[in-house]
Structures are given as C-alpha cells and as structure tokens.
C-alpha cells in the first residue's frame, strides 16, 4: 500500500466532503445550535448570557447525539455507492491504485472532513464562551466532549461506509443510513426503558444491552466524564460503576473503538472482494 | 506482451466471456471486433482487474489480478462510458489523475495541447461536449506515457467530425509505437488503426484476421450513391440498373442517381464496371 496514493485519495475525499451541500448544512446547523445552547444553558438558572464550558458540554450531549451520527452516516453512505452509481469508481479503479488504498483513503478523507466540521461547530461556540462567559474557567471537559463526539462520528462513518459498500445506489444507501440512525436514536433511553419494562430485563443485562448502541455508549461516557458518576442513569448506571469502577471509561472507549473498527473492516472486506466494479 | 489464457467471466448464468485466448505482441494494435454483448468490454475490464474472472491474464509477465496495481501502471485506459467528477475543471481533473500516476504539470499542459483542450482547461468537466470529454480521457490515459493503451469503443459517442479528429489523434499515438487494444464495431476504425483483428461473438473468440480481411469475413456491406454526368444519355440510369442487376448488385434509383449495395472492401467495383461499359460515373458518395 502506498501512503502517498492513500493521501491523494484522502485529500480528494476531504475536498468533496467540504463541498457536499448536506455536509455544509449539518455543520452550519450544528454550529448554530451549539452557540444557541451555550447561550441558553444558563436560562434554567434564571440568568442570561453564555454559560461556561462544563454546563454547555452537558447541554451539547443531546445535540451531538442527534446531529453528529446523522452527518457521519449520510456522508459514509454516499461515499462508495455514490461513486459506483456515477461510474467514477470504475474509472478510478482503472488507475494504478489498489482497493485498499481506495477504501482507506476515502475513510481517512471523510474522517478528516468530520473532524473539520466538529472543530468548526464546537470551536465557534467554544470561542464565544471563552470570550463572553464569566464562568469559562475549565475548557478541558469541553475539549474531551469534542473528542468523544469525534469518536462517535467515526463509529457512524464506519457504519455508513458499510452500508455504502453493500449497495450501488446512493438513494438506497442514504435511506438505509437514515433508517439505522432512527434505530440508534430510538434504542437510546426510550427504547431501552421500554425494553426493560416490557421484558423485565435485569439491571446488569440492561447495561450490557445499552453497550450495543454506540450513541448510548457515547452518552454514558460523556456523562461519566462530566459528572464522574452515572447516577443520573438510574440503577443500570450505578451497577456499571460498581461493577467496573475506574475501568468503566476504558470500557466505553473500547466499545466505541470496536464500533469503528468492525464495520469499517467489514466494509473494506466487501469492497475488496467485490467481483464486479 | 499481453496474454489472455482461457479467460472466462460469468455474470450469474450468463457467460460474457468463454475460455478466451489472446496474445498481443509489443507495439501491436489489436482490435476486438464484435456486436454489442460479444464480450469486448468484459475482456478489457478483466484486463484492468475491474471484473474478477477465471483463467489468467498477464501483462509483461505480471498477473493482472495479483499484480493489478503494477499492471495498471503500464496501461492507459479510455473507457466507453466517460465518468469524471463533474465539479472539477478540466485541469483539476488532469492534476488529480496526474498525481495518482506521478505525472508532471508540464506533461498535463503538453497533453491538453495535444488534444486541443488548452482553451477549455478552466471549464468544468460537466460542461464539456462528448468529443471534448473523449479527448480529455485520451489525455488522461497518456499522462504517465504508458506503453499500452486500452480503448473501449473510443469513438462510439462522437459525431463524424469529432470521430475523424479523434482517429487522427489515435494514429499519432500509434506512431509512437505503443501497444494498443481497442474494441470497435466500426470498420473504418479497424482499417485505420489495427494490425490484427480478433472477432468475438457471444463471448467466444470466432476468428483472427488482418484488418483488410475483416469486411469479407463478416460480409459487411455499404451503400454508395452514384451520379452520372448531366450530359449523359437519358437512358443511362436504366441501362446502368440493368447491368448492375445482371452482375448481382442490389441497386435502385434515387433522385438524380443510383443507390448500390456493395461489399465494404470493394466499393469501387461497380464504378469500374459502369465506366467499362461506357456509362462513366461522374461522382459518388457513401450513404
């Protein structure tokens, strides 16, 4: 594998992502909502103005849960299927490049695109807070949320690329991507609570069930990072902390890493073994 | 040297290429001839490792599947369906592929000049005409100055003028002693470019022949329109028709002349026949 070729393909993918109108729209929406949330975070306390980093980070968790997966799934789903539908993939693969370079070049380019979008969204809100908020003393928790949000975006990029590798129609890929987004969102708090009540799932199983959903893992990791406890999640959160203690955050990171590696590897395998391009 | 050995490609139950053998010597231009669905494009896509196949293809001793990237470095490819990134300009497109092929900026400018696209270098590729896109594809194929050129129906989407221009470019490329494999179902393309023709039918290799033998082999015919001088006798058309029919030609009057169906490789024969019978043909054109 040539790193030079991989980087050329990644650059091309990054440029395409930054020109993609949906990507731009999601980024601007995320930036605007981040700013609005940081402004409104103090409203509950009867105050007006920009809140500090910690309070804003807590407010941003739910926003990240909705927009970041949607953005990553959409661009991931378009990545391979879109080129296949246009015919550009066939022409590109007729050049002196390997399928390995193509896939990982695309992944890297899109990952950098997502990083740019998140840095812009979080960065503008962060900059405003740093200059406008009276209580903006500790930006570390905010920066760690950016890192967690980025890991979440990579999990959804992997899933999106997996969908994309299994279809050659952009519309189908995006449709499946949106359906998966709905499932991931639904199987958050509401879905898990409903399942727990309906099936009388024991507390420990409920926690393990929540580990299946990367959105839920992100949320638990972010809450744990901000609060240093998961009491807010009820008995399942208490169980998790008692069972895993200091290792809990590492467990969450491990699950997120698996959600990045497994779908991306499966997507790569699919592209690499495709008989006809 | 390019060799296909017992190459078979199936799409489900459909066999697109069946135990196909081919040898192309260095600097040889080989035409793959056949109707749509004959397996020409499939053979080319197998060579490029875009399709997985049974059998073996080697290029200069390298296996086209196992060493696909190295093989593609030796090939320049002009596809039938031109699919470029529509938002990139002509020069941006060339730069992107030049980076993948380690070609210099100077080479880009040289090739855009060769294919007459210098004035269109800032234009979005999506806004180029079919002929311009075809010329751009040729320029991209030549970026790394590869020893082998692969052309899939290179003039199928072009009008007559653009076709002539493109064929003249291909003749220039051929004069640079490149090995060329191209697919076609146009006789004039084969006659102008090929050293050898391989005829495919339903995925099978049917014949191999010299380009000048192809017309007879496939029984190709053309129609020509013959005109007589204005001062020719009034009954010249009637006498000419009778003579042509007597010699086995299909012919019928059409306005001021005659339409005659002739073998593609013997278009001048009825003219000679009529001239010899004191019915001089003043003009003719291909229909």
Coordinates of C-alpha atoms in Angstrom, one line a residue:
Chain A
X1 CA 0.0 0.0 0.0
X2 CA 1.4 3.4 -1.0
X3 CA 0.8 6.1 1.7
X4 CA 1.2 8.8 -1.0
X5 CA -1.6 7.3 -3.1
X6 CA -3.8 6.9 0.1
X7 CA -3.2 10.6 1.0
X8 CA -4.1 11.8 -2.6
X9 CA -7.4 9.9 -2.4
X10 CA -8.0 11.2 1.2
X11 CA -7.4 14.8 0.1
X12 CA -9.9 14.3 -2.8
X13 CA -12.5 12.8 -0.5
X14 CA -12.0 15.7 2.0
X15 CA -12.4 18.3 -0.7
X16 CA -15.6 16.5 -1.9
X17 CA -17.0 16.3 1.6
X18 CA -16.3 20.0 2.2
X19 CA -18.2 20.8 -1.0
X20 CA -21.1 18.5 -0.1
X21 CA -24.2 20.7 0.5
X22 CA -25.7 18.3 3.1
X23 CA -22.4 18.2 4.9
X24 CA -22.2 22.0 4.9
X25 CA -25.8 22.3 6.1
X26 CA -25.3 19.8 9.0
X27 CA -22.1 21.7 10.0
X28 CA -23.8 25.1 10.0
X29 CA -26.8 23.7 11.9
X30 CA -24.5 22.1 14.5
X31 CA -22.6 25.3 14.8
X32 CA -25.7 27.5 15.2
X33 CA -27.3 25.1 17.7
X34 CA -24.1 24.8 19.7
X35 CA -24.0 28.6 20.0
X36 CA -27.6 28.7 20.9
X37 CA -27.3 26.0 23.6
X38 CA -24.3 27.7 25.1
X39 CA -26.3 30.8 25.3
X40 CA -29.4 29.1 26.7
X41 CA -27.6 26.8 29.1
X42 CA -27.9 29.4 31.9
X43 CA -31.6 30.2 31.2
X44 CA -32.7 27.4 33.5
X45 CA -30.9 29.1 36.3
X46 CA -32.7 32.4 35.6
X47 CA -29.6 34.0 34.1
X48 CA -29.0 35.5 30.7
X49 CA -25.7 35.2 28.8
X50 CA -23.2 32.5 27.7
X51 CA -22.7 29.6 30.1
X52 CA -19.3 28.1 31.0
X53 CA -17.7 25.1 29.3
X54 CA -18.9 22.4 31.7
X55 CA -22.6 23.4 31.7
X56 CA -22.5 23.8 27.9
X57 CA -20.9 20.4 27.4
X58 CA -23.7 18.8 29.3
X59 CA -26.3 20.6 27.2
X60 CA -24.5 19.6 24.0
X61 CA -24.6 15.9 24.6
X62 CA -28.1 15.5 23.3
X63 CA -27.4 17.8 20.3
X64 CA -24.3 15.7 19.4
X65 CA -26.4 12.5 19.8
X66 CA -28.8 13.7 17.1
X67 CA -26.7 15.7 14.5
X68 CA -23.3 14.1 14.6
X69 CA -24.5 10.5 13.8
X70 CA -26.8 11.8 11.1
X71 CA -23.9 13.8 9.4
X72 CA -21.5 10.9 9.6
X73 CA -23.9 8.2 8.4
X74 CA -25.0 10.3 5.5
X75 CA -21.5 11.0 4.1
X76 CA -20.4 7.5 4.8
X77 CA -23.4 6.1 3.0
X78 CA -22.7 8.2 -0.1
X79 CA -19.0 7.5 -0.2
X80 CA -18.8 4.3 -2.2
X81 CA -22.3 3.9 -3.6
X82 CA -22.3 7.5 -4.9
X83 CA -19.2 6.9 -6.9
X84 CA -20.4 3.5 -8.1
X85 CA -23.7 5.0 -9.3
X86 CA -21.9 7.8 -11.2
X87 CA -19.4 5.4 -12.8
X88 CA -16.4 7.3 -11.3
X89 CA -15.5 4.4 -9.1
X90 CA -14.9 2.1 -12.1
X91 CA -12.7 4.7 -13.8
X92 CA -10.8 5.4 -10.6
X93 CA -10.1 1.7 -10.1
X94 CA -8.8 1.5 -13.6
X95 CA -5.9 3.8 -12.4
X96 CA -2.8 2.5 -10.7
X97 CA -4.4 2.3 -7.2
X98 CA -5.4 -0.7 -5.1
X99 CA -8.8 -1.2 -3.5
X100 CA -7.0 -1.0 -0.1
X101 CA -5.8 2.5 -0.9
X102 CA -9.2 3.5 -2.3
X103 CA -11.1 2.4 0.8
X104 CA -8.8 3.7 3.5
X105 CA -8.1 6.9 1.5
X106 CA -11.9 7.5 1.5
X107 CA -12.2 6.7 5.2
X108 CA -9.3 9.0 6.1
X109 CA -10.6 11.8 3.9
X110 CA -14.1 11.6 5.4
X111 CA -12.8 11.3 8.9
X112 CA -10.8 14.5 8.4
X113 CA -13.9 16.1 7.0
X114 CA -15.9 15.2 10.1
X115 CA -13.1 16.5 12.3
X116 CA -13.2 19.8 10.4
X117 CA -16.9 20.0 10.9
X118 CA -16.8 19.2 14.6
X119 CA -13.9 21.6 15.2
X120 CA -15.9 24.3 13.5
X121 CA -19.1 23.6 15.3
X122 CA -17.6 23.2 18.8
X123 CA -14.8 25.7 18.0
X124 CA -17.1 28.7 17.3
X125 CA -19.2 28.0 20.4
X126 CA -16.1 27.5 22.4
X127 CA -14.5 30.7 21.2
X128 CA -17.6 32.7 22.0
X129 CA -17.8 31.2 25.5
X130 CA -14.1 31.8 26.2
X131 CA -14.5 35.5 25.4
X132 CA -18.1 36.1 26.6
X133 CA -18.8 33.8 29.6
X134 CA -17.9 34.9 33.1
X135 CA -17.5 31.3 34.2
X136 CA -15.5 29.8 31.4
X137 CA -12.7 28.6 33.6
X138 CA -12.3 25.0 32.7
X139 CA -12.3 24.1 29.0
X140 CA -10.9 20.6 29.5
X141 CA -14.3 18.9 29.9
X142 CA -15.5 20.7 26.7
X143 CA -12.4 19.5 24.8
X144 CA -13.0 15.9 26.0
X145 CA -16.6 16.1 24.8
X146 CA -15.2 17.2 21.3
X147 CA -13.0 14.1 21.3
X148 CA -15.9 11.8 22.4
X149 CA -18.2 13.4 19.7
X150 CA -15.5 12.7 17.1
X151 CA -15.2 9.1 18.2
X152 CA -19.0 8.8 17.9
X153 CA -18.8 10.3 14.4
X154 CA -16.2 7.7 13.4
X155 CA -18.4 4.9 14.5
X156 CA -21.2 6.2 12.4
X157 CA -18.9 6.8 9.5
X158 CA -17.8 3.2 9.6
X159 CA -21.5 2.0 9.7
X160 CA -22.3 4.4 6.8
X161 CA -19.4 3.1 4.7
X162 CA -20.5 -0.5 5.5
X163 CA -24.0 0.3 4.1
X164 CA -22.4 2.0 1.1
X165 CA -20.2 -1.0 0.3
X166 CA -23.2 -3.2 0.0
X167 CA -25.2 -1.2 -2.4
X168 CA -24.5 0.7 -5.7
X169 CA -27.4 3.2 -5.4
X170 CA -26.9 6.4 -3.4
X171 CA -30.6 6.7 -2.6
X172 CA -30.8 3.2 -1.1
X173 CA -27.6 3.8 0.8
X174 CA -28.8 7.1 2.3
X175 CA -32.2 5.5 3.0
X176 CA -30.7 2.6 4.9
X177 CA -28.4 5.1 6.7
X178 CA -31.3 7.2 7.9
X179 CA -33.2 4.1 9.0
X180 CA -30.2 3.0 11.0
X181 CA -29.9 6.5 12.5
X182 CA -33.5 6.2 13.6
X183 CA -32.9 2.8 15.2
X184 CA -29.8 4.0 17.0
X185 CA -31.7 7.1 18.3
X186 CA -34.8 5.1 19.2
X187 CA -32.7 2.5 21.1
X188 CA -31.4 5.2 23.4
X189 CA -33.1 6.0 26.6
X190 CA -36.7 5.5 25.4
X191 CA -36.1 2.2 23.6
X192 CA -34.0 0.7 26.4
X193 CA -36.5 1.8 29.1
X194 CA -39.4 0.3 27.1
X195 CA -37.5 -2.9 26.5
X196 CA -36.5 -3.2 30.2
X197 CA -40.1 -2.7 31.3
X198 CA -41.7 -5.0 28.7
X199 CA -39.2 -7.8 29.0
X200 CA -38.3 -7.3 32.7
X201 CA -34.6 -7.2 31.8
X202 CA -32.3 -7.4 34.8
X203 CA -30.3 -4.3 35.6
X204 CA -26.9 -5.8 34.6
X205 CA -28.4 -7.0 31.2
X206 CA -29.9 -3.6 30.7
X207 CA -26.4 -2.1 31.0
X208 CA -24.9 -4.6 28.6
X209 CA -27.8 -4.0 26.2
X210 CA -27.0 -0.3 26.2
X211 CA -23.4 -1.1 25.2
X212 CA -24.8 -2.4 21.9
X213 CA -25.7 1.1 20.8
X214 CA -22.7 3.4 20.2
X215 CA -24.9 6.5 20.7
X216 CA -25.7 5.2 24.2
X217 CA -22.1 4.4 24.9
X218 CA -21.1 8.0 23.9
X219 CA -23.8 9.4 26.1
X220 CA -22.7 7.3 29.1
X221 CA -19.1 8.1 28.5
X222 CA -19.8 11.9 28.2
X223 CA -22.0 11.9 31.4
X224 CA -19.4 9.9 33.3
X225 CA -16.7 12.4 32.2
X226 CA -18.7 15.4 33.2
X227 CA -20.3 14.1 36.4
X228 CA -17.8 11.4 37.4
X229 CA -20.9 9.2 38.2
X230 CA -23.7 7.6 36.3
X231 CA -26.4 8.0 39.0
X232 CA -28.3 10.1 36.5
X233 CA -28.9 6.9 34.5
X234 CA -30.6 5.1 37.4
X235 CA -29.8 1.6 38.7
X236 CA -28.1 0.5 35.5
X237 CA -25.6 3.4 35.8
X238 CA -25.0 2.5 39.5
X239 CA -24.4 -1.1 38.6
X240 CA -22.0 -0.2 35.8
X241 CA -19.9 2.0 38.1
X242 CA -19.9 -0.6 40.9
X243 CA -19.0 -3.4 38.5
X244 CA -16.3 -1.7 36.5
X245 CA -15.2 1.3 38.7
X246 CA -12.3 3.1 37.2
X247 CA -12.3 0.8 34.2
X248 CA -15.7 2.0 33.1
X249 CA -14.5 4.8 30.9
X250 CA -12.0 2.5 29.3
X251 CA -14.8 0.0 28.6
X252 CA -16.7 2.7 26.8
X253 CA -13.7 3.7 24.8
X254 CA -13.1 0.0 23.9
X255 CA -16.8 -0.4 22.7
X256 CA -16.5 2.8 20.6
X257 CA -13.3 1.6 19.1
X258 CA -14.9 -1.7 18.2
X259 CA -17.8 0.2 16.6
X260 CA -15.2 2.0 14.5
X261 CA -13.0 -1.0 13.6
X262 CA -15.6 -3.8 13.0
X263 CA -17.9 -2.1 10.4
X264 CA -15.0 -0.3 8.6
X265 CA -13.2 -3.7 8.3
X266 CA -16.3 -5.4 7.1
X267 CA -16.9 -2.6 4.5
X268 CA -13.3 -2.9 3.4
X269 CA -13.6 -6.7 3.0
X270 CA -16.8 -6.2 1.0
X271 CA -15.2 -3.7 -1.4
X272 CA -12.0 -5.8 -1.7
X273 CA -13.9 -9.0 -2.6
X274 CA -16.5 -7.4 -4.9
X275 CA -16.3 -9.4 -8.1
X276 CA -17.5 -6.6 -10.4
X277 CA -16.8 -2.9 -10.3
Chain B
X1 CA 3.3 -8.8 -24.3
X2 CA -0.3 -9.2 -23.2
X3 CA -1.8 -12.7 -22.9
X4 CA -5.3 -13.9 -22.1
X5 CA -5.3 -17.6 -21.3
X6 CA -8.7 -19.4 -21.1
X7 CA -10.3 -16.3 -19.5
X8 CA -13.9 -16.9 -18.6
X9 CA -16.3 -14.4 -17.0
X10 CA -19.8 -15.2 -15.9
X11 CA -22.5 -12.9 -14.6
X12 CA -24.8 -15.3 -12.8
X13 CA -25.9 -17.8 -15.5
X14 CA -24.8 -15.5 -18.3
X15 CA -21.3 -16.2 -19.8
X16 CA -19.9 -12.9 -21.0
X17 CA -16.5 -14.4 -22.0
X18 CA -15.9 -18.1 -22.6
X19 CA -12.3 -19.6 -22.5
X20 CA -11.0 -16.5 -24.3
X21 CA -7.4 -16.6 -25.5
X22 CA -5.5 -13.6 -26.9
X23 CA -1.9 -12.7 -27.5
X24 CA -0.9 -9.1 -28.2
X25 CA 2.7 -8.5 -29.2
X26 CA 4.6 -5.3 -28.1
X27 CA 3.7 -2.3 -30.3
X28 CA 0.9 -4.2 -32.0
X29 CA -2.5 -2.7 -32.4
X30 CA -5.3 -5.3 -31.9
X31 CA -9.0 -4.6 -32.5
X32 CA -11.6 -6.6 -30.6
X33 CA -14.5 -6.7 -33.1
X34 CA -18.0 -7.8 -32.4
X35 CA -21.6 -6.7 -31.9
X36 CA -22.9 -5.4 -28.6
X37 CA -22.8 -8.2 -26.0
X38 CA -19.9 -10.0 -27.7
X39 CA -17.7 -9.7 -24.7
X40 CA -15.3 -7.0 -25.9
X41 CA -15.8 -4.6 -22.9
X42 CA -15.8 -7.6 -20.5
X43 CA -12.3 -8.6 -21.8
X44 CA -11.0 -5.1 -21.3
X45 CA -12.5 -4.9 -17.8
X46 CA -10.9 -8.2 -16.9
X47 CA -7.5 -6.9 -18.1
X48 CA -8.0 -3.9 -15.8
X49 CA -9.0 -6.2 -12.9
X50 CA -12.3 -4.4 -12.6
X51 CA -14.0 -7.8 -13.0
X52 CA -12.9 -11.0 -11.3
X53 CA -12.5 -13.9 -13.8
X54 CA -11.3 -17.4 -14.2
X55 CA -8.2 -18.0 -16.2
X56 CA -5.0 -16.0 -16.5
X57 CA -4.2 -12.6 -17.9
X58 CA -0.6 -11.4 -17.9
X59 CA 1.0 -8.1 -19.0
X60 CA 4.7 -8.2 -19.4
X61 CA 4.8 -11.3 -17.3
X62 CA 2.8 -9.7 -14.4
X63 CA -0.5 -11.3 -13.4
X64 CA -3.3 -8.8 -14.0
X65 CA -5.2 -9.8 -10.9
X66 CA -2.4 -10.5 -8.3
X67 CA -0.3 -7.5 -9.5
X68 CA -3.3 -5.4 -10.6
X69 CA -1.8 -2.1 -9.5
X70 CA 1.5 -2.7 -11.2
X71 CA -0.2 -3.8 -14.4
X72 CA -2.5 -0.7 -14.4
X73 CA 0.7 1.4 -14.2
X74 CA 1.6 0.0 -17.6
X75 CA -1.9 0.8 -19.1
X76 CA -3.7 3.9 -20.2
X77 CA -7.4 3.4 -20.4
X78 CA -10.1 5.3 -22.4
X79 CA -13.5 4.0 -21.3
X80 CA -16.7 3.8 -23.3
X81 CA -18.7 5.5 -20.6
X82 CA -16.9 8.6 -19.6
X83 CA -17.4 9.3 -15.9
X84 CA -15.4 12.2 -14.5
X85 CA -16.1 14.3 -11.4
X86 CA -18.4 16.9 -12.9
X87 CA -17.5 19.7 -10.5
X88 CA -13.8 19.6 -11.2
X89 CA -12.4 21.6 -14.1
X90 CA -10.5 20.1 -17.0
X91 CA -7.1 21.0 -15.5
X92 CA -8.1 19.9 -11.9
X93 CA -9.2 16.6 -13.3
X94 CA -5.9 16.1 -15.1
X95 CA -4.0 17.2 -12.0
X96 CA -5.8 14.7 -9.8
X97 CA -5.1 11.7 -12.1
X98 CA -1.6 13.0 -12.8
X99 CA -0.8 12.8 -9.1
X100 CA -2.0 9.2 -9.0
X101 CA 0.3 8.4 -11.9
X102 CA 3.3 10.6 -10.9
X103 CA 3.0 12.7 -14.0
X104 CA 4.3 16.3 -14.0
X105 CA 2.4 19.5 -14.5
X106 CA 4.4 20.1 -17.7
X107 CA 3.1 16.8 -19.1
X108 CA -0.5 17.9 -18.3
X109 CA -0.1 21.1 -20.4
X110 CA 1.6 19.2 -23.2
X111 CA -1.3 16.7 -23.4
X112 CA -4.0 19.3 -23.1
X113 CA -2.3 21.0 -26.0
X114 CA -2.1 17.7 -28.0
X115 CA -5.9 17.0 -27.5
X116 CA -6.8 20.6 -28.2
X117 CA -8.2 21.4 -24.8
X118 CA -5.9 24.1 -23.6
X119 CA -8.5 26.8 -24.1
X120 CA -11.0 24.7 -22.1
X121 CA -8.7 23.9 -19.2
X122 CA -10.7 26.0 -16.7
X123 CA -14.1 24.7 -17.8
X124 CA -16.0 22.3 -15.5
X125 CA -15.8 18.8 -16.9
X126 CA -19.5 18.5 -16.7
X127 CA -19.8 21.4 -19.2
X128 CA -17.5 19.7 -21.8
X129 CA -19.0 18.3 -25.0
X130 CA -18.8 14.5 -25.7
X131 CA -15.9 14.9 -28.1
X132 CA -14.0 17.1 -25.6
X133 CA -14.6 14.5 -22.8
X134 CA -13.3 11.8 -25.1
X135 CA -10.2 13.8 -25.9
X136 CA -9.7 14.5 -22.2
X137 CA -9.9 10.8 -21.5
X138 CA -7.2 10.2 -24.1
X139 CA -5.0 12.8 -22.5
X140 CA -5.5 11.2 -19.0
X141 CA -4.7 7.8 -20.4
X142 CA -1.4 9.2 -21.8
X143 CA -0.4 11.1 -18.6
X144 CA 2.2 8.6 -17.5
X145 CA 3.3 7.8 -21.1
X146 CA 2.2 4.2 -20.6
X147 CA 3.5 1.6 -23.1
X148 CA 0.0 0.2 -23.6
X149 CA -3.2 1.9 -24.5
X150 CA -6.7 0.4 -23.9
X151 CA -9.6 2.0 -25.7
X152 CA -13.2 0.8 -25.3
X153 CA -15.4 1.9 -28.2
X154 CA -13.3 5.1 -28.4
X155 CA -15.5 6.9 -31.0
X156 CA -18.9 5.5 -30.2
X157 CA -20.3 8.7 -28.8
X158 CA -18.8 11.1 -31.3
X159 CA -20.2 12.7 -34.5
X160 CA -18.5 12.3 -37.8
X161 CA -16.2 15.4 -37.5
X162 CA -15.2 14.6 -33.9
X163 CA -14.6 11.0 -34.9
X164 CA -12.2 12.0 -37.6
X165 CA -10.3 14.3 -35.2
X166 CA -10.1 11.6 -32.6
X167 CA -9.0 9.0 -35.0
X168 CA -6.2 11.3 -36.2
X169 CA -5.1 11.6 -32.6
X170 CA -5.1 7.9 -32.2
X171 CA -3.0 7.5 -35.3
X172 CA -0.4 9.9 -33.8
X173 CA -0.4 7.8 -30.6
X174 CA 0.0 4.6 -32.6
X175 CA 3.0 6.1 -34.4
X176 CA 4.7 6.4 -31.0
X177 CA 4.9 2.6 -31.1
X178 CA 2.5 2.0 -28.3
X179 CA 0.8 -1.4 -27.9
X180 CA -3.0 -0.8 -28.4
X181 CA -6.0 -2.9 -27.7
X182 CA -9.3 -1.3 -28.7
X183 CA -12.8 -2.5 -29.1
X184 CA -14.9 -1.3 -32.0
X185 CA -17.8 -2.1 -34.3
X186 CA -16.7 0.5 -36.9
X187 CA -14.9 -0.9 -39.9
X188 CA -13.1 2.3 -40.8
X189 CA -11.6 2.5 -37.2
X190 CA -10.3 -1.0 -37.5
X191 CA -8.9 -0.4 -41.0
X192 CA -7.1 2.7 -39.9
X193 CA -5.7 1.6 -36.6
X194 CA -5.4 -2.2 -36.2
X195 CA -2.6 -4.6 -37.2
X196 CA -4.8 -7.6 -36.2
X197 CA -8.5 -8.2 -35.6
X198 CA -10.0 -10.6 -33.2
X199 CA -13.7 -11.3 -33.8
X200 CA -15.8 -12.1 -30.8
X201 CA -19.3 -13.5 -30.8
X202 CA -21.4 -14.3 -27.7
X203 CA -18.3 -14.3 -25.5
X204 CA -16.3 -16.6 -27.7
X205 CA -13.4 -15.9 -30.0
X206 CA -14.6 -16.6 -33.5
X207 CA -11.8 -15.5 -35.8
X208 CA -8.5 -13.8 -36.0
X209 CA -7.7 -11.9 -39.2
X210 CA -5.9 -9.0 -40.8
X211 CA -7.9 -5.7 -40.9
X212 CA -8.3 -5.8 -44.7
X213 CA -9.9 -9.2 -44.4
X214 CA -12.5 -8.2 -41.9
X215 CA -15.0 -6.8 -44.3
X216 CA -15.2 -10.0 -46.3
X217 CA -15.1 -12.2 -43.2
X218 CA -18.1 -10.5 -41.7
X219 CA -19.9 -9.9 -45.0
X220 CA -20.0 -6.2 -44.4
X221 CA -21.8 -4.1 -47.0
X222 CA -22.0 -0.4 -47.6
X223 CA -24.3 1.6 -49.8
X224 CA -22.9 4.1 -52.3
X225 CA -24.7 6.7 -54.3
X226 CA -23.6 7.0 -57.9
X227 CA -24.2 10.0 -60.2
X228 CA -23.7 10.3 -63.9
X229 CA -22.7 13.4 -65.8
X230 CA -25.5 15.8 -66.7
X231 CA -24.9 15.4 -70.4
X232 CA -25.1 11.6 -70.2
X233 CA -27.8 9.9 -72.4
X234 CA -31.3 9.9 -71.0
X235 CA -31.4 6.1 -70.7
X236 CA -28.1 5.8 -68.8
X237 CA -29.9 5.1 -65.5
X238 CA -32.0 2.4 -67.0
X239 CA -29.0 0.7 -68.7
X240 CA -26.9 1.1 -65.6
X241 CA -29.5 -0.5 -63.4
X242 CA -29.9 -3.4 -65.8
X243 CA -26.1 -4.0 -65.9
X244 CA -25.8 -3.8 -62.1
X245 CA -28.6 -6.2 -61.6
X246 CA -27.2 -8.6 -64.2
X247 CA -23.9 -8.6 -62.2
X248 CA -25.7 -9.4 -58.9
X249 CA -25.7 -6.0 -57.3
X250 CA -28.7 -4.7 -55.3
X251 CA -29.4 -1.3 -56.8
X252 CA -32.3 1.2 -57.2
X253 CA -32.7 4.7 -58.5
X254 CA -32.7 7.6 -56.0
X255 CA -33.4 11.1 -57.3
X256 CA -30.6 12.0 -59.7
X257 CA -28.5 8.8 -59.1
X258 CA -28.4 5.2 -58.1
X259 CA -28.0 3.6 -54.7
X260 CA -25.9 0.4 -54.9
X261 CA -25.2 -2.0 -52.2
X262 CA -21.6 -3.2 -52.3
X263 CA -19.2 -5.2 -50.2
X264 CA -17.4 -2.9 -47.8
X265 CA -14.0 -3.9 -49.2
X266 CA -14.9 -3.5 -52.8
X267 CA -16.7 -0.1 -53.0
X268 CA -15.1 0.9 -56.3
X269 CA -16.1 -2.3 -58.2
X270 CA -19.5 -1.0 -59.6
X271 CA -17.9 2.2 -60.7
X272 CA -15.3 0.3 -62.7
X273 CA -18.0 -1.9 -64.1
X274 CA -20.1 1.1 -65.3
X275 CA -17.0 3.0 -66.6
X276 CA -16.0 0.0 -68.6
X277 CA -19.5 -0.3 -70.1
X278 CA -19.3 3.3 -71.4
X279 CA -21.5 4.7 -68.6
X280 CA -19.0 6.9 -66.9
X281 CA -19.7 7.7 -63.2
X282 CA -19.2 11.4 -62.6
X283 CA -19.5 11.4 -58.8
X284 CA -20.2 9.1 -55.8
X285 CA -20.7 9.3 -52.1
X286 CA -21.0 6.9 -49.2
X287 CA -24.5 6.7 -47.8

